[in-house]
Coordinates of C-alpha atoms in Angstrom, one line a residue:
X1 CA 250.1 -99.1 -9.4
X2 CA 252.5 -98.6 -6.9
X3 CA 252.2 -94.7 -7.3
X4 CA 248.6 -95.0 -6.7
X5 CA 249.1 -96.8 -3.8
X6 CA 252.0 -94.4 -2.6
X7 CA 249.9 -91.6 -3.1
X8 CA 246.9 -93.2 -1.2
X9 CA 248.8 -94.1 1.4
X10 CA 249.7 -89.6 1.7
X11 CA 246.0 -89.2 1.1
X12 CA 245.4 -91.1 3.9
X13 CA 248.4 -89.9 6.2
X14 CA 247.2 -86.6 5.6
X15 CA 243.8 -87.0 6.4
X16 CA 244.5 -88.7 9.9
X17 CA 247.2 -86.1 10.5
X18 CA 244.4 -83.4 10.1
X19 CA 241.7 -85.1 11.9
X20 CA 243.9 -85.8 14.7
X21 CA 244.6 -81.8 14.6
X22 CA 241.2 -81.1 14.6
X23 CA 240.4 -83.0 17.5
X24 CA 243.3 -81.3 19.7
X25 CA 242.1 -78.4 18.6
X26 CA 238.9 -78.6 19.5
X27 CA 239.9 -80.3 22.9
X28 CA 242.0 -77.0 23.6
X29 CA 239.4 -74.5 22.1
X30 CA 236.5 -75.8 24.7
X31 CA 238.9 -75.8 27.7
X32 CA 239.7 -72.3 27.1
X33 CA 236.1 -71.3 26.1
X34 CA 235.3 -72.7 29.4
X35 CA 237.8 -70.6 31.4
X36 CA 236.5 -67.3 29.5
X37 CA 232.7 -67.9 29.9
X38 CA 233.4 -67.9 33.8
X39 CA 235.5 -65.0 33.6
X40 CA 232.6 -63.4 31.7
X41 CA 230.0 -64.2 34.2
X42 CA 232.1 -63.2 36.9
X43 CA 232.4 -60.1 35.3
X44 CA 229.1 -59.8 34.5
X45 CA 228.3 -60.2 38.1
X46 CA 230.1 -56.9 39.1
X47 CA 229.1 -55.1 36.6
X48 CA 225.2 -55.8 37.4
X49 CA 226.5 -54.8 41.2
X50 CA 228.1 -52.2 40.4
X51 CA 225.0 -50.6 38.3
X52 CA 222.6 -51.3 41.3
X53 CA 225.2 -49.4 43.7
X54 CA 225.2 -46.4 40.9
X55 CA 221.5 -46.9 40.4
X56 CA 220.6 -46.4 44.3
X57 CA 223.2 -43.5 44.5
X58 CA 222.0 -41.6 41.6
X59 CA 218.0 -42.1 43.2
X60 CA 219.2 -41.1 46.7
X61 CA 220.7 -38.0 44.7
X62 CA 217.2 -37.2 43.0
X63 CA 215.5 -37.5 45.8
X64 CA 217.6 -34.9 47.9
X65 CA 216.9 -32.5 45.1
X66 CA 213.7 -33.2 44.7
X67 CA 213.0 -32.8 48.8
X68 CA 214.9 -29.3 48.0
X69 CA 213.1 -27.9 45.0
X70 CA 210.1 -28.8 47.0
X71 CA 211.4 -26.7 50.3
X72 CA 212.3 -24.2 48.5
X73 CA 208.6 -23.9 46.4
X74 CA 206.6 -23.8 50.2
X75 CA 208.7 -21.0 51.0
X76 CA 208.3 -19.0 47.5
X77 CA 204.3 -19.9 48.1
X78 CA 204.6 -18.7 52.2
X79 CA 206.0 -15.8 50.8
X80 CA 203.9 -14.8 48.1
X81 CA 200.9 -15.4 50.3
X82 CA 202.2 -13.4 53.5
X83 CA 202.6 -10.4 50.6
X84 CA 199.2 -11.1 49.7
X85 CA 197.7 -10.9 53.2
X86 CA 199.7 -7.7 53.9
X87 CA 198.1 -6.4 50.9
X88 CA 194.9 -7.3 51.7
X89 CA 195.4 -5.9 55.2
X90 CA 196.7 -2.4 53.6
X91 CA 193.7 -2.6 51.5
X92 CA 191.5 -3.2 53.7
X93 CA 192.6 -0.2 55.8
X94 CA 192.7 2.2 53.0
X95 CA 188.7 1.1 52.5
X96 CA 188.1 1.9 56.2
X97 CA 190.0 5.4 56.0
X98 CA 187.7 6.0 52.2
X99 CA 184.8 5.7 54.3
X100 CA 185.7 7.5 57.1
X101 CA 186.5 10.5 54.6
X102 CA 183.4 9.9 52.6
X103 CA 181.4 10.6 56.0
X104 CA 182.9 13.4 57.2
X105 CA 182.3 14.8 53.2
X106 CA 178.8 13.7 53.2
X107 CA 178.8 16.0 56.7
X108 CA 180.5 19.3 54.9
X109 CA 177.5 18.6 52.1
X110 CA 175.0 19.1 54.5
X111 CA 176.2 21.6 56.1
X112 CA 176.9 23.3 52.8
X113 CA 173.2 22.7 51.5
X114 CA 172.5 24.1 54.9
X115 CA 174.6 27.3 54.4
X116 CA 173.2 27.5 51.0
X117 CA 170.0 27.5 52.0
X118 CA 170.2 30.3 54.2
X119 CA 172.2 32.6 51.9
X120 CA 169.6 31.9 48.8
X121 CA 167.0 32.9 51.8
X122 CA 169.1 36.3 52.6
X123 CA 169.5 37.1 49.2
X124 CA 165.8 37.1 48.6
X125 CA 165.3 39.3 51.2
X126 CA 168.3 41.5 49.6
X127 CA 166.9 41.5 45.9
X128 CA 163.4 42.8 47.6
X129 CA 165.3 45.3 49.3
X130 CA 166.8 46.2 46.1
X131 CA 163.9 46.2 43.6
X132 CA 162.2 49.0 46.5
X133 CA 165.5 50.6 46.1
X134 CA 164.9 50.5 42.4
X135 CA 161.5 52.0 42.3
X136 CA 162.1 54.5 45.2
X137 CA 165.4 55.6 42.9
X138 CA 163.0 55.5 39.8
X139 CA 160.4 57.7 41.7
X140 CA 163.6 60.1 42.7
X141 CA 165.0 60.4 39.0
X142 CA 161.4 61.5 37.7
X143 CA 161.1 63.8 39.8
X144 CA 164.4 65.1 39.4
X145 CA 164.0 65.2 35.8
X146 CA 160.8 67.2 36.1
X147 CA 162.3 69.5 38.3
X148 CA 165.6 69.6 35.5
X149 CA 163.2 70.4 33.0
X150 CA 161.0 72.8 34.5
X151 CA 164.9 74.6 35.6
X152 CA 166.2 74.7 32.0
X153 CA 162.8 74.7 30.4
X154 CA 164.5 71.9 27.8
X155 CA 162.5 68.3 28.0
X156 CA 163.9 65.1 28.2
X157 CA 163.8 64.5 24.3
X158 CA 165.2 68.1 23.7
X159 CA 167.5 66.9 26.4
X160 CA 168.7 64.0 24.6
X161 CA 168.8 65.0 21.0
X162 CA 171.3 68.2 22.8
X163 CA 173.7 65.2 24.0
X164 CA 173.1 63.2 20.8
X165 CA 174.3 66.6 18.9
X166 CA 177.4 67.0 21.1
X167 CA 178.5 63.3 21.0
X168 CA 177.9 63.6 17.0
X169 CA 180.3 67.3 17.0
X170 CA 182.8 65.3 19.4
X171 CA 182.7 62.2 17.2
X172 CA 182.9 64.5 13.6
X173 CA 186.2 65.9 15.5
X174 CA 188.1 63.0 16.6
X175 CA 187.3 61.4 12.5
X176 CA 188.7 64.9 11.4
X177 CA 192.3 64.4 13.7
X178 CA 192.2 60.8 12.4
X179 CA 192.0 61.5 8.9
X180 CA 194.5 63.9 9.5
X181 CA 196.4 61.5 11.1
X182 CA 196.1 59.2 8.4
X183 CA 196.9 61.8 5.6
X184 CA 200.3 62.4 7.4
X185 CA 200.7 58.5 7.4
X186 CA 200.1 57.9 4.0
X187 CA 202.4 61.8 3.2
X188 CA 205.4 59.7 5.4
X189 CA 204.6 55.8 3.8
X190 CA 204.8 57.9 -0.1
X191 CA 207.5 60.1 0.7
X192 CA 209.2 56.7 1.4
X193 CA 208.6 54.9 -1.2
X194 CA 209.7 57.7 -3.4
X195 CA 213.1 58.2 -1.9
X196 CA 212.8 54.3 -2.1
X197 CA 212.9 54.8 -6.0
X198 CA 215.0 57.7 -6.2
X199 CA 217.9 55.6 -4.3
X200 CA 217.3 52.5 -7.0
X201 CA 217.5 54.8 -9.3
X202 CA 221.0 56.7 -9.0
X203 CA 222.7 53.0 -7.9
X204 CA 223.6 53.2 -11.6
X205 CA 226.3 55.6 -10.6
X206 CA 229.3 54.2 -8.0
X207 CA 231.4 56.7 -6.2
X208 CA 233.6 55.8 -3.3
X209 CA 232.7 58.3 -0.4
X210 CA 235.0 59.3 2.4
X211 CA 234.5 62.0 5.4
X212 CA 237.3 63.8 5.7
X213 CA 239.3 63.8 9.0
X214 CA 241.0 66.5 10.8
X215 CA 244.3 64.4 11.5
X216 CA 247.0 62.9 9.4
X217 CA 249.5 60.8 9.7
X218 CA 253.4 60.9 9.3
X219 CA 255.3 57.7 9.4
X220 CA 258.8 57.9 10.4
X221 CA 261.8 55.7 10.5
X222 CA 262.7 56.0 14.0
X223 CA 261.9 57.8 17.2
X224 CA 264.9 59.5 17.3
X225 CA 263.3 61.9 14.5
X226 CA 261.0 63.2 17.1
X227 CA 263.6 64.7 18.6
X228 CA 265.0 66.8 16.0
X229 CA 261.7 67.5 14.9
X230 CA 260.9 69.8 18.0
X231 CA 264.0 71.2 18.4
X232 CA 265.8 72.8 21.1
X233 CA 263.0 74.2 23.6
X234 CA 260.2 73.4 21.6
X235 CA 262.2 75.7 18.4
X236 CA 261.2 73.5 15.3
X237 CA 257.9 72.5 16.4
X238 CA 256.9 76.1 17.2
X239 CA 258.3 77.6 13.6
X240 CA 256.4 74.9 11.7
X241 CA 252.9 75.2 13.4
X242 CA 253.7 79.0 12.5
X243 CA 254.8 78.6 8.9
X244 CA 252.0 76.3 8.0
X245 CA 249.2 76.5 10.5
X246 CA 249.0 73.1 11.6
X247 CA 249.1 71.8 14.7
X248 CA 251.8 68.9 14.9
X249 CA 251.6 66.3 17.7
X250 CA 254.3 64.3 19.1
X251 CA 253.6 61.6 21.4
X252 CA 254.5 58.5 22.7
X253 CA 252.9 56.1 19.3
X254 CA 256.2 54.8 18.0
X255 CA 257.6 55.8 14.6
X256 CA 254.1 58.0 14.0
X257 CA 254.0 61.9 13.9
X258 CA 250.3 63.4 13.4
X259 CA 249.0 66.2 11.7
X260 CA 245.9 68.4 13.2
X261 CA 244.2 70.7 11.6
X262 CA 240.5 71.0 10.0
X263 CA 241.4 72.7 6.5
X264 CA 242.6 69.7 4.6
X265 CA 244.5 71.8 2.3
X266 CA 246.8 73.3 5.4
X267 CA 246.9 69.8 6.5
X268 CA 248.5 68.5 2.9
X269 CA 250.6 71.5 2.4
X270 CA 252.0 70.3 6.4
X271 CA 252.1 67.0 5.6
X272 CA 254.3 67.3 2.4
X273 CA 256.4 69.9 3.9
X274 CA 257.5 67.6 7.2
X275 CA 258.2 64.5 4.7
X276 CA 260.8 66.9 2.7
X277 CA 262.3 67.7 6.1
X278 CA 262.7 64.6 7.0
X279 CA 264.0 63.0 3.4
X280 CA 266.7 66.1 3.9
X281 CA 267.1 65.4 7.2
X282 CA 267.8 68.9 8.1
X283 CA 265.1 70.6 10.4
X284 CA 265.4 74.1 12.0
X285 CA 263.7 77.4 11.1
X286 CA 264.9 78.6 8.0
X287 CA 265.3 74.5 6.4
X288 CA 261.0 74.5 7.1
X289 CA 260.0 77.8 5.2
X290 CA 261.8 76.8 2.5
X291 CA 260.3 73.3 2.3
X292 CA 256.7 74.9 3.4
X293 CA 257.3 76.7 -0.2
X294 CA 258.4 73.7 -2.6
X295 CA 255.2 71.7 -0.6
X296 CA 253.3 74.6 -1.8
X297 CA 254.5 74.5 -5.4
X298 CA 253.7 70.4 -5.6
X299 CA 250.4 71.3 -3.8
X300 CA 249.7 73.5 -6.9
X301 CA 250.7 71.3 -9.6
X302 CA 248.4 68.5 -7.5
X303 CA 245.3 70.6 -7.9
X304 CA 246.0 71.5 -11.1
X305 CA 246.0 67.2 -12.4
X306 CA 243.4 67.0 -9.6
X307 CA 240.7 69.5 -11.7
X308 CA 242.3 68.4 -15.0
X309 CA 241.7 64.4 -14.2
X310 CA 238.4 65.5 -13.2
X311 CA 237.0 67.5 -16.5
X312 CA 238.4 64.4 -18.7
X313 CA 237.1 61.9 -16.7
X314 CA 233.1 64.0 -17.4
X315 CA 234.6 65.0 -20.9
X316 CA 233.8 68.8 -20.4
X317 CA 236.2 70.9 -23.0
X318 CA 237.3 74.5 -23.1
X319 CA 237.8 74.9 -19.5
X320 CA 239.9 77.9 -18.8
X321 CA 242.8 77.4 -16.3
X322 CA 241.5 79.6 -13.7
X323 CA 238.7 77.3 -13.2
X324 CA 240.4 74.4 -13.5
X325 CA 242.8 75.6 -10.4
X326 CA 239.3 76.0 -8.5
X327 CA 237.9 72.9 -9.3
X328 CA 241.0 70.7 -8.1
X329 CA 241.0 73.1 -5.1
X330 CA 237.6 71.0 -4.8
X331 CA 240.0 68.2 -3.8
X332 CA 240.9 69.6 -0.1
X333 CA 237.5 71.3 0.7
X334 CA 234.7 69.8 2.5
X335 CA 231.0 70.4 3.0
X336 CA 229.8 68.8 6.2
X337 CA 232.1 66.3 6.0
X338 CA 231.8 65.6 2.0
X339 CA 234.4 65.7 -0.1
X340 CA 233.6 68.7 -2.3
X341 CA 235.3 67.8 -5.4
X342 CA 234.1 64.0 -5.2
X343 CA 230.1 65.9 -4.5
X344 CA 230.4 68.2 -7.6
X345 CA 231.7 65.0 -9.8
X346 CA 228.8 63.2 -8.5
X347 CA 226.3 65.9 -9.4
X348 CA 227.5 66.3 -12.9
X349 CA 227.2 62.8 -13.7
X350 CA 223.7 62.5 -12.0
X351 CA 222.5 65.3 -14.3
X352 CA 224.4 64.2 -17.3
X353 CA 222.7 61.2 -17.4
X354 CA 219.3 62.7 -16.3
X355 CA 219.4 65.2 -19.4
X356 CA 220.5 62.7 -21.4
X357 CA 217.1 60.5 -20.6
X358 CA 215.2 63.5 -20.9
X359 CA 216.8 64.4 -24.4
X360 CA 218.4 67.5 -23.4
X361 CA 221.7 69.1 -23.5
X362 CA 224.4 66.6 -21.3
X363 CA 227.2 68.8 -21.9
X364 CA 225.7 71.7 -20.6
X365 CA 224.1 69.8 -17.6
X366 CA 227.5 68.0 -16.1
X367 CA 229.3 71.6 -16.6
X368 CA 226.9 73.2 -14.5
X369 CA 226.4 70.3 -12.3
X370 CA 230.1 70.3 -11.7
X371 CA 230.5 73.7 -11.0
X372 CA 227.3 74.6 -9.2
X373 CA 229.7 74.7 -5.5
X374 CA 232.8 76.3 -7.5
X375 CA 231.8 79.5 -5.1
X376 CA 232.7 77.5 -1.6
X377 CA 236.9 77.8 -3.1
X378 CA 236.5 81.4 -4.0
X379 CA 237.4 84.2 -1.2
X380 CA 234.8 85.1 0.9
X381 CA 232.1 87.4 0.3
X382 CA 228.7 88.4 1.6
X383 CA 227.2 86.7 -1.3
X384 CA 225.6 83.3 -1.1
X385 CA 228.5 81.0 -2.7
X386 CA 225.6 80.2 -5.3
X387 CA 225.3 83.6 -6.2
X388 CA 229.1 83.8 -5.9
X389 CA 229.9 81.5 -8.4
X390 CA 227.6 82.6 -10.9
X391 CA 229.0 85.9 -10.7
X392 CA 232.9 85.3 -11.0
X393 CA 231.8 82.4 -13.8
X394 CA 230.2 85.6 -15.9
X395 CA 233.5 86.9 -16.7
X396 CA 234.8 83.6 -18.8
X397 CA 231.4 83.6 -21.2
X398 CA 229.6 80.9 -19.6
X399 CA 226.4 80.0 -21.2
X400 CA 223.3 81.6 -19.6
X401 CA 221.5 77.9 -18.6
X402 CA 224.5 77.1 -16.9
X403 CA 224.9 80.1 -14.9
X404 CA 221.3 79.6 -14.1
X405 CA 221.5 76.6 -12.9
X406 CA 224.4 77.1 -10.3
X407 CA 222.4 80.2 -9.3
X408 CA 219.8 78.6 -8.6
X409 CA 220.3 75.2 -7.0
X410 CA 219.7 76.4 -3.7
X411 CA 216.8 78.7 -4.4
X412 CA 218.5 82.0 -4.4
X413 CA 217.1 83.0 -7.9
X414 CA 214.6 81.2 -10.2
X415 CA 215.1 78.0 -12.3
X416 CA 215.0 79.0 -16.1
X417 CA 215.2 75.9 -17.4
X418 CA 215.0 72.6 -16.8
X419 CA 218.9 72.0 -16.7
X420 CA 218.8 74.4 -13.2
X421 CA 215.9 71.4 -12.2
X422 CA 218.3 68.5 -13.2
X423 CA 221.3 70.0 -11.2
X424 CA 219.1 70.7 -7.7
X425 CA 217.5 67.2 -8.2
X426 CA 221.5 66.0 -8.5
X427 CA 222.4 67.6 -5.7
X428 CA 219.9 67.0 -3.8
X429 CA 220.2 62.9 -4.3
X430 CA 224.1 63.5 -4.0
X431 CA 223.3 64.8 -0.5
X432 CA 220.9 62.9 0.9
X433 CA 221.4 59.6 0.1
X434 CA 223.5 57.0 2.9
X435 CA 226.6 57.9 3.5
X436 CA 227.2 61.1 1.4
X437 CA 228.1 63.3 4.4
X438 CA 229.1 62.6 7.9
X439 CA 227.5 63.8 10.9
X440 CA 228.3 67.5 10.8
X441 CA 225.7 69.9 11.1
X442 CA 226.1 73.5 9.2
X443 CA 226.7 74.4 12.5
X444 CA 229.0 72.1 13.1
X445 CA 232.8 71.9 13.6
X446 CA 234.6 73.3 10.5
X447 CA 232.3 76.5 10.4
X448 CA 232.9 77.0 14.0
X449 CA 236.9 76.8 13.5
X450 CA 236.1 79.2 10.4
X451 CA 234.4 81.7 12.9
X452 CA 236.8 81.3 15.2
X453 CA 239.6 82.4 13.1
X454 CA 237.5 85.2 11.8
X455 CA 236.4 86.2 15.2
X456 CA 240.6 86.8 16.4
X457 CA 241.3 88.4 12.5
X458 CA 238.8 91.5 13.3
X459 CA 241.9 93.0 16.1
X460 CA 244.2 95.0 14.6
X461 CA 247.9 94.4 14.3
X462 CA 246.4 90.5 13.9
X463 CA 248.6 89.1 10.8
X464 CA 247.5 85.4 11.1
X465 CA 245.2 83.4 13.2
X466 CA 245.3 79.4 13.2
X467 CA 242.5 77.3 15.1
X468 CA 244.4 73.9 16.4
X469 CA 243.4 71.3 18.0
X470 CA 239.9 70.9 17.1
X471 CA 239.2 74.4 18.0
X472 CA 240.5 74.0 21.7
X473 CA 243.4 76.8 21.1
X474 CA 243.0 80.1 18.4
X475 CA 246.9 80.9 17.6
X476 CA 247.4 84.4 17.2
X477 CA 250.2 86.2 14.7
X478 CA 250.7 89.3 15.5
X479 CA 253.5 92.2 13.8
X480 CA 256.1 92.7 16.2
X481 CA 256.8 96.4 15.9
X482 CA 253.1 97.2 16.0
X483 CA 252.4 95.1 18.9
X484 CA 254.2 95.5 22.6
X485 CA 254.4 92.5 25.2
X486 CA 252.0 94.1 27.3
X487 CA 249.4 95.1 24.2
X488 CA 249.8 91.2 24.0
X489 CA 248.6 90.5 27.0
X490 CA 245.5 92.6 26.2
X491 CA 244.6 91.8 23.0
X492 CA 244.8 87.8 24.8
X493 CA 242.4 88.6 27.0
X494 CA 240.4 90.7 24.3
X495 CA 240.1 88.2 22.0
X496 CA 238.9 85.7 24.8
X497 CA 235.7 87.7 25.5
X498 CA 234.8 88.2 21.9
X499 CA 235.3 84.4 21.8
X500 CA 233.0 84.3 24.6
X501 CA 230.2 86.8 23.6
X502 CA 229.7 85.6 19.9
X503 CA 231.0 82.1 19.6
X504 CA 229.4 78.3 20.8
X505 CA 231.6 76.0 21.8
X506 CA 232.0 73.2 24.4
X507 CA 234.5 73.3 26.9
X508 CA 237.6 76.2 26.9
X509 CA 239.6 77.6 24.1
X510 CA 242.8 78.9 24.7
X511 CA 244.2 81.9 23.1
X512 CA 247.5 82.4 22.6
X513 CA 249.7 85.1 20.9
X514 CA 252.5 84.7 19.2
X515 CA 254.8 87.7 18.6
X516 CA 258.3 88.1 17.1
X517 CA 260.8 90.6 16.0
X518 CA 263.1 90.1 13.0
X519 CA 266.2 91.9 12.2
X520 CA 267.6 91.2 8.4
X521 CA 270.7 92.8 6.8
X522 CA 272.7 91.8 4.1
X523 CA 276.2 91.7 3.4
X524 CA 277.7 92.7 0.2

């Protein structure tokens, strides 16, 4: 019981204790609840004026930009409408200045209709004048023509039908020169299109085509060699032009010696001989005759594989010797500036291959085909070289179609058989087509040097002529004990107006003559 009571007595304690709390706390909660809610209306009071003070300054604000914007609009609009009114004003001035121009126009028409009027009134008096012109010129032409008939006794129909007659006769002649002209046209247009098919047709064949030059060249290893190759006074240079007939030049191109001369065959023979000279390295006189003669002998074994390389290549057998030296000869010849060996290959071959479509005999058509020009490396005769070649060909058995055909390939006898056809068609296409020959005439440079030379041979105690230099200078040989200093001087000037009489030539040609003594013994 006492517990209870103890723990009533707690109960209670505690519930005054808290009561009492609560009302201090309260007591202290509304004082400062009191203090704040002033504070806040204070506050509040401030903050409402300051948002009046922002609130007027933010309207004073929009109205000064508003009074702007607005100034600025009335001047945009004054301006646009004093641009307007400038307008207008131009506008209206260009209206006035229209019809100011469209009434001095309206003016010019009327006096224009006024001009007009008087000209279409003139020139009805003019074409009244005219058409009495007319009939008074009508009246004039009658009468004329009667008078024109009654003088020739011919009427006006006979007259006409005359003139109809001539104009027909004039007319029938001009159709006869144009259908001659158009026969020629179509003669040109066929022969072109047959050469057309006649060049298609031989590009089966390829041969490499050169024009031969009249110079050579001699590479050496230093200048110095120049030197020694003309000698004391000219000595070498003089003794190798004599011994081999070529003209040697020696200028300023470093390391180079050329060769002039238009007979390839002289040239090679000069050519080798200088190299040997130089290999030795020995040059006077005596050292370049006897290298003039070993050049010779490799010339001759050259011409000899030359014609030999050139029967196997066309597979010709039994070819004596004799004619095989001829046809390597071939090799240092030229014909207008074609290579005469390379010319008579290309002529076998084109009528090997022709007979050989046409079923005949191939063997027989590249033999004569290759030796149809064998007389141009013979010695010279009277005899066309066709002619000339058939004849010295005679002596080794040649068969009768082949000598034919290289008689005849140029006309000077008549074809027997259709071989001789096949090797003047070859020869022709060989010639004629692009690039065979250069442009040398047969009156052109190497048969002028030819005549030249023969022209300076026909004076006697001549022993050698040489033309140099493009045919500028004849060289003259002449024997020593036949021919005096002052007989020199003659036969100089001799030669010069031969030269002149019977030779072309442009420019000057200079003869000189060349005359020396020697005096041999031997010791034993």
């Amino acid at each position: 019981m006492g517990i209870v009571i103890n723990l009533f007595l707690i109960i209670a304690a505690s519930v005054v204790f808290f009561a009492v709390g609560f009302y201090i706390g309260r007591f202290f909660l509304e004082r400062i609840g009191t203090t704040k809610v002033l504070e806040a209306e204070e506050r509040a009071v401030q903050v409402v004026q300051e948002a009046q003070k922002e609130a007027n300054d933010y309207k004073e604000l929009k109205v000064n930009e508003v009074n702007q914007e607005w100034k600025k609009r009335k001047r945009e609009f004054d301006s646009e409408v004093t641009i307007k009114n400038n307008k207008f004003a131009q506008l209206q001035k260009q209206i006035r200045q229209k019809e100011v121009t469209l009434g001095n126009q309206m003016r010019d028409v009327k006096e224009a209709e006024k001009k007009l009027q008087e000209q279409r009134e003139e020139l009805k008096h003019l074409t009244e004048n005219v058409q009495n012109r007319s009939a008074e010129l009508e009246k004039i032409i009658f009468e004329q023509n009667q008078r024109l008939e009654s003088i020739s006794n011919l009427t006006a129909e006979e007259a006409r039908q005359m003139l109809i007659d001539n104009m027909i006769a004039k007319a029938r002649e001009e159709a006869a020169e144009t259908v001659h002209q158009i026969h020629e046209e179509a003669t040109q247009k066929a022969d072109r299109i047959a050469e057309k098919i006649m060049l298609t047709a031989i590009q089966r064949i390829s041969f490499e085509q050169a024009t031969e030059s009249a110079l050579s060249v001699v590479h050496i290893q230093s200048d110095e060699l120049k030197g020694r190759i003309i000698g004391r006074e000219g000595r070498n240079i003089k003794a190798f032009e004599n011994a081999t007939g070529v003209d040697i030049i020696v200028d300023d191109t470093p390391e180079v010696v050329i060769l002039s001369c238009f007979d390839p065959l002289r040239r090679e023979r000069a050519k080798l001989t200088l190299q040997k000279l130089l290999v030795d390295g020995i040059i006077h006189p005596v050292a370049i005759e006897k290298a003039y003669q070993d050049a010779k002998k490799e010339i001759e074994d050259v011409i000899m594989s030359s014609g030999e390389e050139a029967i196997s290549s066309l597979q010709i057998p039994d070819m004596p010797a004799e004619i095989v030296n001829l046809i390597g000869k071939m090799r240092f010849h030229t014909v207008y500036g074609q290579n005469l060996l390379q010319h008579s290959r290309e002529v076998a071959m084109l009528a090997g291959l022709m007979a050989a479509e046409l079923k005949l005999d191939a063997k027989q058509a590249k033999r004569a085909g290759l030796l149809h020009d064998i007389g141009l490396v013979l010695p010279e005769t009277e005899m066309p070289h066709a002619l000339a070649g058939m004849e010295f060909l005679k002596k080794f058995n040649m068969s009768p179609v082949v000598l034919n055909a290289i008689a005849a390939h140029h006309g000077e006898v008549e074809k027997a058989s259709p071989i001789a056809d096949l090797v003047d068609a070859a020869n022709v296409i060989s010639l004629s087509r692009p690039g065979a020959r250069g442009a040398v005439t047969a009156e052109g440079n190497v048969k002028r040097l030819e005549s030249l030379e023969e022209i300076a041979k026909t004076f006697p105690g001549v022993i050698k002529t040489y033309a140099l230099q493009a045919g500028r200078e004849i060289r003259v040989i002449v024997e020593g004990d036949n021919v005096s200093d002052s007989q020199a001087d003659v036969l100089a000037h001799d030669i010069a107006s031969k030269i002149e009489s019977e030779a072309q030539y442009p420019g000057q040609i200079k003869v000189t003559i060349l005359r020396e003594k020697r005096s041999v013994a031997f010791a034993k």
